[in-house]
Short mmCIF file of C-alpha atoms in Angstrom, two decimals:
data_model
loop_
_atom_site.label_atom_id
_atom_site.label_comp_id
_atom_site.label_asym_id
_atom_site.label_seq_id
_atom_site.Cartn_x
_atom_site.Cartn_y
_atom_site.Cartn_z
CA MET A 1 0.22 -0.11 -0.16
CA THR A 2 1.11 3.53 -1.02
CA ALA A 3 2.04 5.47 2.04
CA PHE A 4 0.69 9.26 2.06
CA PRO A 5 2.00 12.25 3.75
CA LEU A 6 -0.30 13.56 6.61
CA LYS A 7 -0.52 17.02 4.88
CA PHE A 8 -1.51 15.45 1.68
CA LEU A 9 -4.31 13.41 3.36
CA TRP A 10 -5.71 16.80 5.35
CA SER A 11 -5.73 18.49 1.73
CA VAL A 12 -7.81 15.56 0.30
CA ALA A 13 -10.05 15.65 3.21
CA LEU A 14 -10.52 19.41 2.80
CA CYS A 15 -11.08 19.72 -1.04
CA PRO A 16 -14.52 18.80 -0.88
CA LEU A 17 -15.34 21.33 2.12
CA LEU A 18 -13.42 23.94 0.18
CA LEU A 19 -15.17 23.25 -3.23
CA LEU A 20 -18.69 23.24 -1.35
CA SER A 21 -17.75 26.43 0.39
CA LEU A 22 -16.68 28.33 -2.67
CA GLY A 23 -20.15 26.78 -4.78
CA CYS A 24 -22.36 27.77 -1.97
CA ASN A 25 -21.01 31.40 -1.60
CA ARG A 26 -20.25 31.97 -4.99
CA GLY A 27 -23.45 34.62 -5.02
CA ASP A 28 -22.68 36.08 -2.22
CA ARG A 29 -20.72 39.36 -2.50
CA ARG A 30 -19.89 40.06 1.11
CA PRO A 31 -16.36 39.57 2.25
CA LEU A 32 -15.17 36.63 4.05
CA LEU A 33 -13.87 36.23 7.42
CA ALA A 34 -12.16 33.28 8.25
CA ILE A 35 -12.10 32.17 11.79
CA ILE A 36 -9.61 29.20 13.08
CA VAL A 37 -9.44 28.08 16.35
CA PRO A 38 -8.02 25.07 18.55
CA SER A 39 -11.16 22.92 19.05
CA GLN A 40 -14.79 24.11 19.58
CA ASP A 41 -15.27 21.31 21.81
CA ASN A 42 -13.05 23.16 24.59
CA PRO A 43 -15.83 25.87 26.01
CA PHE A 44 -13.01 28.67 25.77
CA PHE A 45 -12.37 27.96 22.16
CA LYS A 46 -16.20 28.01 21.36
CA ALA A 47 -16.85 31.51 23.10
CA GLU A 48 -13.83 32.69 21.60
CA ALA A 49 -14.91 31.78 17.71
CA ASP A 50 -18.77 32.46 18.75
CA ALA A 51 -17.65 36.01 19.94
CA ALA A 52 -15.60 36.80 16.88
CA ALA A 53 -18.36 35.12 14.60
CA SER A 54 -21.08 37.10 16.04
CA ARG A 55 -18.87 40.47 15.49
CA ALA A 56 -17.97 39.82 12.12
CA GLN A 57 -21.87 39.37 11.03
CA GLU A 58 -22.95 42.58 12.58
CA LEU A 59 -20.14 44.23 10.86
CA GLY A 60 -21.47 42.74 7.53
CA TYR A 61 -18.97 39.74 6.76
CA ARG A 62 -19.31 36.43 5.52
CA VAL A 63 -18.31 34.06 8.23
CA ARG A 64 -16.34 30.29 8.14
CA VAL A 65 -15.27 29.07 11.53
CA ASP A 66 -13.06 25.91 11.33
CA SER A 67 -11.00 24.15 13.88
CA HIS A 68 -7.20 23.40 13.39
CA ASN A 69 -7.51 20.90 17.06
CA GLY A 70 -3.76 22.09 17.95
CA ASP A 71 -2.55 20.33 14.90
CA ALA A 72 -0.25 22.63 12.62
CA TYR A 73 -0.74 20.63 9.66
CA LEU A 74 -4.14 20.68 9.85
CA GLN A 75 -3.77 24.40 10.63
CA ASP A 76 -1.80 24.72 7.29
CA ASN A 77 -4.31 23.48 5.03
CA LEU A 78 -7.11 25.70 6.76
CA ILE A 79 -4.96 28.62 5.80
CA ASP A 80 -4.14 27.34 2.28
CA ALA A 81 -8.34 27.06 2.12
CA ALA A 82 -8.79 30.73 3.56
CA ILE A 83 -6.30 31.68 0.80
CA ALA A 84 -7.87 29.83 -2.17
CA SER A 85 -11.58 30.75 -1.30
CA GLY A 86 -10.22 34.24 -1.31
CA ALA A 87 -10.76 35.34 2.56
CA ALA A 88 -10.31 39.08 3.21
CA ALA A 89 -8.73 38.45 6.52
CA ILE A 90 -8.11 35.80 8.81
CA VAL A 91 -8.64 35.62 13.04
CA LEU A 92 -6.40 32.80 14.34
CA ASP A 93 -5.89 31.34 17.33
CA ASN A 94 -2.88 29.45 16.15
CA ALA A 95 -1.43 25.70 16.80
CA GLY A 96 1.87 26.66 18.13
CA SER A 97 3.80 29.86 18.70
CA GLU A 98 6.95 28.91 16.24
CA ALA A 99 5.00 26.03 14.02
CA SER A 100 2.36 28.78 12.93
CA ILE A 101 5.04 31.34 11.63
CA SER A 102 5.16 30.13 8.21
CA ALA A 103 1.47 29.76 7.82
CA VAL A 104 0.91 33.31 8.79
CA ARG A 105 3.60 34.17 6.80
CA ARG A 106 2.24 32.39 3.76
CA ALA A 107 -1.28 34.18 4.25
CA THR A 108 0.24 37.80 4.39
CA LYS A 109 2.02 37.23 1.34
CA ALA A 110 -1.20 36.32 -0.03
CA GLY A 111 -2.55 39.98 0.72
CA ILE A 112 -4.76 38.13 3.44
CA PRO A 113 -3.92 39.78 6.85
CA CYS A 114 -3.80 37.81 10.18
CA PHE A 115 -4.83 38.84 13.55
CA LEU A 116 -3.99 36.66 16.21
CA VAL A 117 -5.92 36.04 19.55
CA ASP A 118 -4.99 34.01 22.67
CA ARG A 119 -1.72 32.75 21.62
CA ASP A 120 1.12 34.66 20.11
CA ILE A 121 3.58 33.72 17.56
CA GLN A 122 7.72 33.89 18.39
CA ALA A 123 7.79 36.62 15.24
CA THR A 124 6.80 40.36 14.84
CA GLY A 125 5.86 42.21 11.64
CA ILE A 126 4.07 39.55 10.04
CA ALA A 127 0.40 39.45 11.78
CA LYS A 128 -1.43 42.59 11.66
CA ALA A 129 -2.24 41.88 15.52
CA GLN A 130 -1.36 39.70 18.22
CA ILE A 131 -3.97 40.14 21.01
CA ILE A 132 -3.57 37.92 24.02
CA ALA A 133 -4.66 37.84 27.58
CA ASP A 134 -1.83 38.58 30.44
CA ASN A 135 -1.22 35.11 31.34
CA ASP A 136 1.59 36.16 33.65
CA GLN A 137 -0.46 38.72 35.38
CA GLY A 138 -3.57 36.30 35.59
CA ALA A 139 -1.38 33.57 36.97
CA ARG A 140 0.19 35.90 39.52
CA LEU A 141 -3.43 36.89 40.84
CA VAL A 142 -4.44 33.33 41.17
CA ALA A 143 -1.07 32.70 42.91
CA SER A 144 -1.61 35.17 45.51
CA GLU A 145 -5.37 34.25 46.09
CA PHE A 146 -4.07 30.65 46.44
CA GLU A 147 -2.00 31.56 48.95
CA HIS A 148 -4.11 33.79 51.18
CA ALA A 149 -6.70 31.08 51.06
CA LEU A 150 -4.10 28.46 52.44
CA GLY A 151 -4.06 30.64 55.72
CA ALA A 152 -1.15 31.65 57.99
CA ASN A 153 0.13 28.06 58.16
CA GLY A 154 0.53 27.40 54.48
CA GLY A 155 1.19 23.67 54.04
CA ASP A 156 1.56 21.29 51.43
CA TYR A 157 0.30 21.95 47.94
CA ALA A 158 0.47 20.35 44.18
CA GLU A 159 0.44 21.82 40.72
CA LEU A 160 -1.28 20.48 37.87
CA LEU A 161 0.33 21.94 34.43
CA GLY A 162 -1.02 22.38 31.30
CA ILE A 163 1.08 20.63 27.99
CA GLU A 164 4.43 21.50 28.68
CA SER A 165 5.48 22.65 25.41
CA ASP A 166 2.39 25.35 25.10
CA THR A 167 3.62 28.73 25.66
CA ASN A 168 0.59 29.43 27.75
CA ALA A 169 1.22 26.98 30.39
CA GLN A 170 5.02 27.80 30.41
CA ILE A 171 3.65 31.32 31.29
CA ARG A 172 1.12 30.32 34.08
CA THR A 173 3.35 28.09 36.10
CA ARG A 174 6.23 30.82 36.10
CA GLY A 175 3.54 33.10 37.30
CA PHE A 176 2.38 30.83 39.83
CA HIS A 177 6.23 30.08 41.21
CA SER A 178 7.01 33.97 41.00
CA VAL A 179 4.48 34.36 43.86
CA LEU A 180 4.33 30.81 45.88
CA ASP A 181 8.11 30.27 45.94
CA LYS A 182 8.62 33.30 48.04
CA ASP A 183 6.72 31.69 50.75
CA SER A 184 8.33 29.45 52.93
CA ARG A 185 5.40 28.15 54.75
CA LEU A 186 4.50 26.52 51.40
CA HIS A 187 5.72 23.34 49.89
CA LEU A 188 5.22 22.15 46.68
CA VAL A 189 4.88 18.61 47.07
CA ALA A 190 4.18 17.27 43.52
CA ALA A 191 4.11 18.79 40.09
CA GLN A 192 2.73 17.10 36.90
CA SER A 193 1.29 17.62 33.63
CA ALA A 194 -2.37 17.06 33.25
CA ASN A 195 -2.14 18.29 29.51
CA TRP A 196 -4.95 20.40 29.95
CA SER A 197 -7.27 17.31 30.44
CA GLN A 198 -9.97 16.75 33.05
CA SER A 199 -9.96 13.28 33.18
CA GLU A 200 -6.49 13.44 33.14
CA ALA A 201 -6.32 15.60 36.18
CA PHE A 202 -9.07 13.39 38.28
CA SER A 203 -6.49 10.28 37.84
CA LYS A 204 -3.24 12.20 38.64
CA THR A 205 -4.83 14.05 41.63
CA GLU A 206 -6.35 10.63 42.93
CA ILE A 207 -2.41 9.46 42.92
CA ILE A 208 -1.17 12.57 44.65
CA LEU A 209 -3.83 12.46 47.20
CA GLN A 210 -3.25 8.98 48.06
CA SER A 211 0.54 10.15 48.34
CA HIS A 212 -0.10 13.02 50.33
CA GLN A 213 -2.37 12.90 53.18
CA SER A 214 -1.62 16.55 54.39
CA LEU A 215 -2.18 18.21 51.06
CA SER A 216 -3.44 21.25 51.52
CA GLY A 217 -4.31 22.64 48.17
CA ILE A 218 -3.80 22.37 44.40
CA ILE A 219 -3.35 24.69 41.70
CA ALA A 220 -4.15 23.97 38.36
CA GLY A 221 -2.93 25.67 35.07
CA ASN A 222 -6.52 25.53 33.60
CA ASP A 223 -10.23 25.66 34.93
CA THR A 224 -10.58 22.17 33.34
CA MET A 225 -7.62 20.60 35.13
CA ALA A 226 -8.67 22.32 38.42
CA LEU A 227 -12.35 21.01 37.96
CA GLY A 228 -10.90 17.27 37.67
CA ALA A 229 -8.81 17.88 41.01
CA ALA A 230 -12.11 18.87 42.50
CA ALA A 231 -13.72 16.34 41.67
CA ALA A 232 -11.07 13.69 42.88
CA VAL A 233 -10.79 15.45 45.96
CA HIS A 234 -14.55 14.88 46.40
CA SER A 235 -14.80 11.30 45.20
CA ALA A 236 -11.73 10.92 48.01
CA GLY A 237 -13.78 12.21 50.48
CA ARG A 238 -11.34 15.21 51.55
CA LYS A 239 -12.19 18.38 52.95
CA GLY A 240 -10.57 21.75 53.14
CA ILE A 241 -8.41 21.57 50.20
CA VAL A 242 -8.39 24.58 48.55
CA ILE A 243 -8.21 24.04 44.45
CA ALA A 244 -7.47 27.08 41.99
CA GLY A 245 -7.68 27.23 38.16
CA PHE A 246 -7.20 29.85 35.43
CA ASP A 247 -9.68 30.84 32.52
CA GLY A 248 -13.02 31.64 34.01
CA SER A 249 -15.09 29.04 32.00
CA GLN A 250 -18.81 28.58 33.49
CA ASP A 251 -17.97 25.45 35.12
CA ALA A 252 -15.44 26.80 37.00
CA LEU A 253 -17.52 29.90 38.11
CA ALA A 254 -20.25 27.21 39.01
CA ALA A 255 -17.67 25.20 41.25
CA ILE A 256 -16.53 28.63 42.90
CA ARG A 257 -20.25 29.52 43.99
CA ASP A 258 -20.39 26.10 45.39
CA GLY A 259 -17.33 26.29 47.14
CA LYS A 260 -15.46 23.70 45.56
CA MET A 261 -13.16 25.88 43.91
CA GLU A 262 -11.41 28.97 45.53
CA ALA A 263 -10.65 31.18 42.40
CA THR A 264 -9.98 31.40 38.63
CA ALA A 265 -8.34 33.94 36.57
CA LEU A 266 -11.24 34.89 33.76
CA GLN A 267 -9.35 35.44 30.49
CA PRO A 268 -11.68 37.86 28.63
CA ALA A 269 -12.04 35.49 25.20
CA THR A 270 -15.17 37.49 24.26
CA LEU A 271 -13.31 40.84 24.32
CA ILE A 272 -10.07 39.58 22.79
CA ALA A 273 -11.98 38.01 19.79
CA GLN A 274 -14.42 41.31 19.18
CA LEU A 275 -11.09 43.33 19.36
CA ALA A 276 -9.61 41.38 16.81
CA VAL A 277 -12.67 41.73 14.45
CA ASN A 278 -12.77 45.17 14.90
CA GLU A 279 -9.11 45.84 14.29
CA ALA A 280 -9.71 43.61 10.97
CA ASP A 281 -12.40 45.76 10.04
CA GLN A 282 -10.43 48.89 10.29
CA PHE A 283 -7.59 47.53 8.71
CA LEU A 284 -9.36 46.70 5.69
CA LYS A 285 -11.13 49.70 5.55
CA THR A 286 -8.12 52.24 6.03
CA GLY A 287 -4.93 50.23 5.79
CA THR A 288 -3.98 50.20 9.77
CA THR A 289 -5.47 49.40 12.79
CA GLY A 290 -4.53 52.36 14.78
CA LYS A 291 -3.07 49.96 17.56
CA PRO A 292 0.61 48.25 17.95
CA GLU A 293 0.84 44.60 17.00
CA ARG A 294 1.30 42.95 20.17
CA GLN A 295 -1.56 43.88 22.62
CA ILE A 296 -1.58 42.33 25.98
CA ILE A 297 -5.43 42.38 27.78
CA PRO A 298 -5.12 42.16 31.55
CA CYS A 299 -6.93 38.98 33.32
CA GLU A 300 -9.65 39.25 36.17
CA LEU A 301 -9.59 37.33 39.33
CA VAL A 302 -12.73 35.62 39.94
CA VAL A 303 -13.56 34.50 43.65
CA LYS A 304 -16.78 33.72 45.37
CA ALA A 305 -17.43 37.48 46.25
CA ASN A 306 -17.32 38.63 42.73
CA VAL A 307 -18.51 35.24 40.58
CA ASN A 308 -21.60 36.91 39.75
CA ASP A 309 -19.85 39.63 37.87
CA PHE A 310 -18.66 37.31 35.09
CA ALA A 311 -20.30 35.08 32.33
CA ASN A 312 -18.98 33.60 28.93
CA PHE A 313 -15.45 34.61 29.65
CA ALA A 314 -16.40 38.16 29.84
CA LYS A 315 -17.16 40.55 32.47
CA ILE A 316 -20.97 41.35 32.63
CA ARG A 317 -21.31 43.88 35.23
#
């Protein structure tokens, strides 16, 4: 049997979709805005895509939303599809800070401006905008609240990390430790990657709980892992363990209301997506966004006292 490269197979799979898209929209003269995100199964990326699509439609654009699922090869093909479709602009939550540079450069050379959200790339002057949440600032906020919640005696704590090659995972763990490592009352007894996964966080936390009977807290690089940790703590019948996350998901907000989590940092995904579309529209109309390329948007600390001020990755009041 002949072996075909993965990239070729993705291209073959995408061809019918591309042809259908071109055919179905032949009579629609509105400019196309291509929105490409990691996975719409994740509520954060779904909110991001929905916010971008809604704003683009308000501004009079045709919209196509695709997901690369963290696969740089699939992302390359989706960028090529956007180029072939004559997209006016691309809003992209990319598949890797280094792996995505060539795809963004290719779109830019084809005359299609790219507006990056959530994750930046390790290059400037290619994308028209890189709009990202301040992961370091958000992590410091969460760590300070976590430290406060552990109380005057401190104690043993564990950390659940995201995918270790992910830039945001690295920034968040550095932000946590810039606060927690200064407190001699706190003792990190376990640090494991749960790869952003709730089920993996559950199983990893089960093992940590068995090994560390004196555990006082768990800090996680995202809410999905924090929720997995909270479920494991509940299943084990353990009480008084402080759990903190990052993202501001609806499930995390509910867990904070119920006392199952202490805190999270809300990434303003809705605001960032809307800003990207607004700047794309501005650029297409005037040739400039009027903003610097790199834009860092602060996160918000969410605790029980203010949890009702937030919904759908946005501050609502």
